[in-house]
CSV table of C-alpha atoms in Angstrom, one decimal:
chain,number,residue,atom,x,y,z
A,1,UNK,CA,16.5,-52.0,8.1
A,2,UNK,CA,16.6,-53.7,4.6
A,3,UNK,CA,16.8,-52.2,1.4
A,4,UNK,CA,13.4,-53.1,0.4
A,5,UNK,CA,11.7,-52.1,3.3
A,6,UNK,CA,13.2,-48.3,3.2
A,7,UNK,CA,12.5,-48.2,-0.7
A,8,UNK,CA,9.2,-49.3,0.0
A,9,UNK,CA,8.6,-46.3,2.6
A,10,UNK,CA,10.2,-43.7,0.0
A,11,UNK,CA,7.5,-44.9,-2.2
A,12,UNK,CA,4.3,-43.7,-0.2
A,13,UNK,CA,5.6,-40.3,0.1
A,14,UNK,CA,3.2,-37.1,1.6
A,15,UNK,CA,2.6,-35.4,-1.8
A,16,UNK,CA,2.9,-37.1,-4.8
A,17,UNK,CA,1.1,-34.3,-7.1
A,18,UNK,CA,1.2,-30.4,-7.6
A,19,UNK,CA,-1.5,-28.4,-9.3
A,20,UNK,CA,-0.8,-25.2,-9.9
A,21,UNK,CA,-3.4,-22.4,-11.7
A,22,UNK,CA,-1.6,-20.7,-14.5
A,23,UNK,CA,-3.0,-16.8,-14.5
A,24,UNK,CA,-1.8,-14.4,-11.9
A,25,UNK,CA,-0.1,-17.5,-10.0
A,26,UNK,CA,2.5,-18.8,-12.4
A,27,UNK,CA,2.9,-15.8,-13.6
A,28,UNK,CA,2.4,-12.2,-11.6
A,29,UNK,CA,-0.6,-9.9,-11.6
A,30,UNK,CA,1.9,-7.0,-12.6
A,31,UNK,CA,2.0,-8.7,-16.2
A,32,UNK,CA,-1.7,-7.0,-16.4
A,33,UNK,CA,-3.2,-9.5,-18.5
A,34,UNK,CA,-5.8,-10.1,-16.1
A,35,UNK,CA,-7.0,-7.1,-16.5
A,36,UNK,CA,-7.0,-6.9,-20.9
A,37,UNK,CA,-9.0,-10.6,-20.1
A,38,UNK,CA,-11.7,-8.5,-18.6
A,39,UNK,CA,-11.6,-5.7,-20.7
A,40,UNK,CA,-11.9,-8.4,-24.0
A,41,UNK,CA,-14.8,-10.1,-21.8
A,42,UNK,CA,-16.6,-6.4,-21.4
A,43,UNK,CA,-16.4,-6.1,-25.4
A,44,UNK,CA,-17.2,-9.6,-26.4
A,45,UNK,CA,-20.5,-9.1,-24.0
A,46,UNK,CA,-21.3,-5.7,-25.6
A,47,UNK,CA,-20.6,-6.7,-29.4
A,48,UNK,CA,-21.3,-10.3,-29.9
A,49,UNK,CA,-24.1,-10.9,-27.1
A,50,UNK,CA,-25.6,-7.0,-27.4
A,51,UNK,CA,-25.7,-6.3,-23.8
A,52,UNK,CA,-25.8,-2.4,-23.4
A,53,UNK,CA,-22.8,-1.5,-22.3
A,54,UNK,CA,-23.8,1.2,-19.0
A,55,UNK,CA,-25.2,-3.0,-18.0
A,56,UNK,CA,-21.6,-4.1,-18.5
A,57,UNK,CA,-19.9,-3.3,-14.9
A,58,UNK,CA,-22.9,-4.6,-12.9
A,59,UNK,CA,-23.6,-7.2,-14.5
A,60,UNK,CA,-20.6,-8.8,-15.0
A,61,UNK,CA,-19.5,-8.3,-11.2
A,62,UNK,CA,-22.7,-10.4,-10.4
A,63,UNK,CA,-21.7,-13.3,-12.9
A,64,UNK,CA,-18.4,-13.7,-11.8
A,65,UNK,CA,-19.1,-13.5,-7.5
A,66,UNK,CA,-22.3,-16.4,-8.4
A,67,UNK,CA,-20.6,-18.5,-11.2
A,68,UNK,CA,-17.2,-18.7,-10.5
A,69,UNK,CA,-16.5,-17.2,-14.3
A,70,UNK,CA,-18.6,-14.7,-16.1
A,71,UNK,CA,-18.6,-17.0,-19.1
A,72,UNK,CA,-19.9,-20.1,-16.9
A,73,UNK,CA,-22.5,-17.0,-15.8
A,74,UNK,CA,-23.2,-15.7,-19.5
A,75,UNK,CA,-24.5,-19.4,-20.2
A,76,UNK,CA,-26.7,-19.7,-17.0
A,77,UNK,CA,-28.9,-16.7,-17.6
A,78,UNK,CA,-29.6,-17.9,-21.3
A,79,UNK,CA,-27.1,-16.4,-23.6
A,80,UNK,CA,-25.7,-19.3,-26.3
A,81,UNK,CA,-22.2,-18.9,-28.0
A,82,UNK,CA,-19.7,-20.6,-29.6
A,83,UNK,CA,-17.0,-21.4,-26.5
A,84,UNK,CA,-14.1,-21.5,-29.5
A,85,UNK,CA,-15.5,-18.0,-30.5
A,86,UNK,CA,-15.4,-16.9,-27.2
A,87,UNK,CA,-12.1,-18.0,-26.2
A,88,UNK,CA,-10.7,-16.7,-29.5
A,89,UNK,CA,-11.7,-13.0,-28.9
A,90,UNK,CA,-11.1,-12.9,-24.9
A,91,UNK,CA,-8.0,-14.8,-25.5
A,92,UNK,CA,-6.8,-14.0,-29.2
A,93,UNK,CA,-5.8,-10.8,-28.4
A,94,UNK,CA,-3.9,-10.9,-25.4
A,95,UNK,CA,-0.6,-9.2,-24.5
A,96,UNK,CA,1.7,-12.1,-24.3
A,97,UNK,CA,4.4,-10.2,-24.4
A,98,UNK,CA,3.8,-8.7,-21.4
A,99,UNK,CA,4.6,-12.6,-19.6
A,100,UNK,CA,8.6,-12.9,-19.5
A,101,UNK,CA,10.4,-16.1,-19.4
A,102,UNK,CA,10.9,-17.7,-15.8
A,103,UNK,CA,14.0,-19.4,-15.6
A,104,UNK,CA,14.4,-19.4,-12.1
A,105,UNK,CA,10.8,-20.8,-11.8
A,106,UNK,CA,11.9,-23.5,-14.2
A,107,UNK,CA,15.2,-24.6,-12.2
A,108,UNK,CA,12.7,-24.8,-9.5
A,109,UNK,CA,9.7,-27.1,-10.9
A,110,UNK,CA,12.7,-29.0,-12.8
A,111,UNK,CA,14.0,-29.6,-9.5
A,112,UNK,CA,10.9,-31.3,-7.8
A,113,UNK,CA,10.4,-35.1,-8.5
A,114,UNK,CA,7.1,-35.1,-8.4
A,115,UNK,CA,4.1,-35.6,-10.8
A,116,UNK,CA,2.7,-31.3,-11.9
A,117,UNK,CA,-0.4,-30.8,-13.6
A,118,UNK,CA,-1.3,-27.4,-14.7
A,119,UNK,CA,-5.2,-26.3,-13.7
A,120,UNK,CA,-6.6,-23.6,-15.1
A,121,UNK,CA,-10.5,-22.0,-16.3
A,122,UNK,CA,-8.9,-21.0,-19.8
A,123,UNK,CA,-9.2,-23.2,-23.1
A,124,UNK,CA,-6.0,-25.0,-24.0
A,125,UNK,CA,-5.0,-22.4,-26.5
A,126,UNK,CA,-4.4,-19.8,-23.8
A,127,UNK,CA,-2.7,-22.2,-21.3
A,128,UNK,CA,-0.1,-23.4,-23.8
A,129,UNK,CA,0.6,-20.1,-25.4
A,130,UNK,CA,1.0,-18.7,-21.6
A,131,UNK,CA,3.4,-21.6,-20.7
A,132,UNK,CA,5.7,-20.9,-23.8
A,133,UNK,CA,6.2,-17.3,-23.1
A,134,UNK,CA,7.3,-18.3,-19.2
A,135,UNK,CA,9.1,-21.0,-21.2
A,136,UNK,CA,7.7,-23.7,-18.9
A,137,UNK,CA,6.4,-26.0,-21.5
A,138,UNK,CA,8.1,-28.9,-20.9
A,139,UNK,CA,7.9,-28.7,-17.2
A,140,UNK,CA,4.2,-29.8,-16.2
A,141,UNK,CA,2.6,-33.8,-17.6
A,142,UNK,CA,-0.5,-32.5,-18.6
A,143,UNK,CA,-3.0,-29.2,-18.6
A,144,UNK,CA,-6.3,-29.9,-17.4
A,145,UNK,CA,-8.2,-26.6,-18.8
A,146,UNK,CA,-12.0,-25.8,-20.1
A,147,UNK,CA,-11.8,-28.5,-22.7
A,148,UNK,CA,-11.5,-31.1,-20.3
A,149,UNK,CA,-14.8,-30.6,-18.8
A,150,UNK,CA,-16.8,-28.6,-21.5
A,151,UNK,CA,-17.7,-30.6,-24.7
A,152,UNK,CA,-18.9,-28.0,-27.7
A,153,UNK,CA,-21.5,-25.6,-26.9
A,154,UNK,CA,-24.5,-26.7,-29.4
A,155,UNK,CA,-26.1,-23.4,-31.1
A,156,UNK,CA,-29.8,-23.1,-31.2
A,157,UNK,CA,-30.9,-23.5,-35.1
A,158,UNK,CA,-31.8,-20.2,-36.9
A,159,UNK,CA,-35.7,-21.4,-36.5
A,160,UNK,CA,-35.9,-22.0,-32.8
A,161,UNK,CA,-36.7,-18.6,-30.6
A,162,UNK,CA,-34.4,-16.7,-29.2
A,163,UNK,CA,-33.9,-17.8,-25.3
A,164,UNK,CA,-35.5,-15.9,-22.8
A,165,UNK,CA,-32.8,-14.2,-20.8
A,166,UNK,CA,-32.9,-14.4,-16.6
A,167,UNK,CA,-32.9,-11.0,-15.3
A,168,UNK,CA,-30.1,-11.4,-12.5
A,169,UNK,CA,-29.8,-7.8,-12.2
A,170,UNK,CA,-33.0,-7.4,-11.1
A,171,UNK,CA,-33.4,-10.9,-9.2
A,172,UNK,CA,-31.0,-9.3,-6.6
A,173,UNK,CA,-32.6,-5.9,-6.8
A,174,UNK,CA,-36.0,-7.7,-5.8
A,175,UNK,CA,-33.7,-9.6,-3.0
A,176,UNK,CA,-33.9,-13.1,-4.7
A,177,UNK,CA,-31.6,-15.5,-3.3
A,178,UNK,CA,-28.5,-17.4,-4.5
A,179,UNK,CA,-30.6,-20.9,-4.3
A,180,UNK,CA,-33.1,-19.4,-6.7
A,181,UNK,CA,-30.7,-18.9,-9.5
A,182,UNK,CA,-30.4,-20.7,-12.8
A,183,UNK,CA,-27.7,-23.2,-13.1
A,184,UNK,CA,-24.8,-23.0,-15.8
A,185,UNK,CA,-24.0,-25.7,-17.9
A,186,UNK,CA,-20.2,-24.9,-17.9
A,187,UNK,CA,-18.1,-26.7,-15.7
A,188,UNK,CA,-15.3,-24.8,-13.9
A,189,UNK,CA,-13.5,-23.8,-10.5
A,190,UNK,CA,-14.7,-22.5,-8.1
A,191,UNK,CA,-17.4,-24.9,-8.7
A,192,UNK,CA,-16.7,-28.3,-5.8
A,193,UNK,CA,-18.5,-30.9,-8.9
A,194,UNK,CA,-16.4,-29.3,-11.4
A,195,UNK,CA,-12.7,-29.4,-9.4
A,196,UNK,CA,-13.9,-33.4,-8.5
A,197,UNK,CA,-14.5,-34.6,-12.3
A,198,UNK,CA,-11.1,-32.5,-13.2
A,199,UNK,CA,-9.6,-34.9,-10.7
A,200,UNK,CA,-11.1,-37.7,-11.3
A,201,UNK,CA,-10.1,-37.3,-15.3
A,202,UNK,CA,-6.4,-36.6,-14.4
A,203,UNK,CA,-6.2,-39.6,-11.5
A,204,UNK,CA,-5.4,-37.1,-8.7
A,205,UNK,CA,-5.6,-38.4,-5.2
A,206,UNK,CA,-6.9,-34.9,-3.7
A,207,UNK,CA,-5.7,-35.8,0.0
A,208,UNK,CA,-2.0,-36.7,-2.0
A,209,UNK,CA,-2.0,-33.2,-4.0
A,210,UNK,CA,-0.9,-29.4,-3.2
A,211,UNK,CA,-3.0,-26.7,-4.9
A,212,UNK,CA,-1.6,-23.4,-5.7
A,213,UNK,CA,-3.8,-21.2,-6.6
A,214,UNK,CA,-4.3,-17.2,-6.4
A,215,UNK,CA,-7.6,-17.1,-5.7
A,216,UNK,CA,-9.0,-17.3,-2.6
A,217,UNK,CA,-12.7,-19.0,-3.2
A,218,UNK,CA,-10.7,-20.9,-5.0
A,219,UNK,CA,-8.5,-22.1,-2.5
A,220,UNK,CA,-11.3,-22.7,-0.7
A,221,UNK,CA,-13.0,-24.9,-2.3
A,222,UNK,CA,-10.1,-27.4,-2.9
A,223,UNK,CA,-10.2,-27.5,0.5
A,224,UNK,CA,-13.6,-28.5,0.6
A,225,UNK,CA,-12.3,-31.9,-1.7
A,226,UNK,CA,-9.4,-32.3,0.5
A,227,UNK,CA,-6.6,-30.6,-1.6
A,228,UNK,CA,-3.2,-29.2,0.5
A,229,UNK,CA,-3.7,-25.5,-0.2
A,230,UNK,CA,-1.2,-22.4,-0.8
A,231,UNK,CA,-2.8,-19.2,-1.5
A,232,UNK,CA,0.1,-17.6,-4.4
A,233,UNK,CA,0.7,-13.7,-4.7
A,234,UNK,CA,0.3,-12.7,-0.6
A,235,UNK,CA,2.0,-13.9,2.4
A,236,UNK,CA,-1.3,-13.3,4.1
A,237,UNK,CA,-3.0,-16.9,4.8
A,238,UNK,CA,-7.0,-16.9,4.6
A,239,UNK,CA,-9.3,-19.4,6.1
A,240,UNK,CA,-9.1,-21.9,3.8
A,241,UNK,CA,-5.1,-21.7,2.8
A,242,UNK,CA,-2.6,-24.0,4.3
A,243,UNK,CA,0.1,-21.6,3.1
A,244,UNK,CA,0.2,-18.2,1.4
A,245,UNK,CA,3.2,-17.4,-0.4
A,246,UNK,CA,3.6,-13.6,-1.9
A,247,UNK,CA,5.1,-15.3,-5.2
A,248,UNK,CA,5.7,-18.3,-6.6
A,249,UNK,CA,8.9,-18.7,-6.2
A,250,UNK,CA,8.9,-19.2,-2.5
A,251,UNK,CA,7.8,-23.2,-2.9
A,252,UNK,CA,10.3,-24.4,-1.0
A,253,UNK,CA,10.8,-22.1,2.0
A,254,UNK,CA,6.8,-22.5,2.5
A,255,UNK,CA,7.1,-26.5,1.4
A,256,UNK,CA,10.7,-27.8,2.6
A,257,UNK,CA,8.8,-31.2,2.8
A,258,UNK,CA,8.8,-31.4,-0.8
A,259,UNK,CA,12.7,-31.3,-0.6
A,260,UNK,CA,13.2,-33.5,2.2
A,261,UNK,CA,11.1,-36.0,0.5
A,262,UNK,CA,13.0,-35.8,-2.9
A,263,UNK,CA,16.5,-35.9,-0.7
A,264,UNK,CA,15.2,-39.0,1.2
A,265,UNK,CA,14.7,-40.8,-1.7
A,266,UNK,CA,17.7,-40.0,-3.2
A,267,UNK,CA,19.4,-41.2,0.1
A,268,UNK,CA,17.8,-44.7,-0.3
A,269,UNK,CA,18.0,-45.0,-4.3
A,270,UNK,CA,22.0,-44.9,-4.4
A,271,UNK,CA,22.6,-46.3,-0.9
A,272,UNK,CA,25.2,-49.1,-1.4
A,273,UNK,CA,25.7,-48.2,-4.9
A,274,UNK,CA,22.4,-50.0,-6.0
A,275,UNK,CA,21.1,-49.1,-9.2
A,276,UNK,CA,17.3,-48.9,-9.5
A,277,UNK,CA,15.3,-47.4,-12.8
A,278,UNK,CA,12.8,-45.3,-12.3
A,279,UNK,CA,10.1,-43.6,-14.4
A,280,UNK,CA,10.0,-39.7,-13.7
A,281,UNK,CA,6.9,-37.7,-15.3
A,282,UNK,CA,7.3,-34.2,-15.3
């Protein structure tokens, strides 16, 4: 076979993009900021939107099973905020101490010659100051986060009526149904429109891209658009997962294609001693 003709096959390779979440799959559970995230959501509800706070539990449980975030939830039952404001205060005040550097991770995304996008619900703020405690900044092209499909949240003037909020509490109690629910403006995963546009902004091929993610309705719905899917932080696979890994760290013994890939090309870039230059973006 020629030269040409094997480069050419080395350059239609499986996979040629890897989205991974960033919070409780990059990094573990254990670090417990997923759970100071909800606490600083709880507060933010109770004393910047004056929800009363024995409403709290139930009410944010139904936001986040219907809307994918409780925030993307908050905005579909009427309540109006700043999203900067928002982010600042769930955000802002996070433990990020509690996320230790990953240098094994690192040696491991540094490794794979392939295009990595980070893709995450949180505002850009978050995601960078999460990927500089890990000390994986430099190892992803881009972030695609709430920014890239949320513009500004516009405030109502201090003449125009408060909004009439949608009692979801006791739409369920009165068994409504999920069809009869009022839709959010925000943008974000689970949500199938949402995890298309993100796509279609970053020029992702979903059928040419593996998702990791660590959420399961999650998973599932990159499914839905054709994504390769591994479920991070249990070795149990759901109905939706291609792959379940119990950490992050296991990419290759659950994706050894990735490797054989990279070590194919390698094979055919310095057969015969030909030089070929190449543009990497990682």
């Amino acid at each position: 076979m020629e030269f040409d003709e094997r480069c050419l096959m080395v350059q239609e390779p499986k996979f040629d993009c890897l989205l991974f979440d960033l919070d409780d799959t990059l990094y573990p559970m254990s670090s417990g900021i997923s759970s100071h995230v909800k606490t600083n959501i709880e507060r933010y509800m109770v004393e910047k939107l004056g929800i009363e706070e024995s409403k709290i539990e139930n009410l944010g449980n139904l936001l986040y099973k219907n809307y994918g975030t409780t925030m993307a939830g908050l905005r579909a039952i009427g309540y109006n905020f700043d999203y900067d404001e928002y982010h600042s205060f769930v955000h802002g005040r996070l433990p990020y101490d509690n996320i230790k550097p990953d240098p094994v991770l690192k040696h491991i995304l540094k490794n794979m010659r392939i295009r990595k996008l980070i893709f995450t619900n949180g505002d850009m703020i978050h995601a960078v100051r999460a990927l500089q405690r890990l000390g994986l900044e430099d190892c992803f092209e881009g972030i695609i986060c709430f920014e890239t499909l949320n513009p500004p949240c516009l405030l109502p003037s201090c003449d125009q009526a408060a909004p009439e909020i949608f009692d979801i509490a006791g739409h369920f109690a009165r068994s409504g149904g999920v069809d009869e629910l009022p839709r959010t403006p925000v943008l974000c995963k689970p949500n199938v429109d949402a995890m298309e546009a993100a796509l279609r902004i970053a020029n992702v091929n979903p059928y040419k891209a593996i998702f990791f993610e660590d959420s399961v309705r999650n998973i599932q719905a990159g499914k839905v658009i054709g994504l390769h899917t591994v479920l991070v932080g249990t070795s149990h696979r759901v109905k939706g997962a291609d792959h379940a890994l119990e950490s992050i760290h296991n990419i290759r013994e659950a994706l050894p294609e990735l490797w054989e890939e990279a070590e194919k090309t390698e094979d055919v870039l310095y057969t015969d001693r030909v030089t070929i230059e190449t543009s990497v973006t990682a």
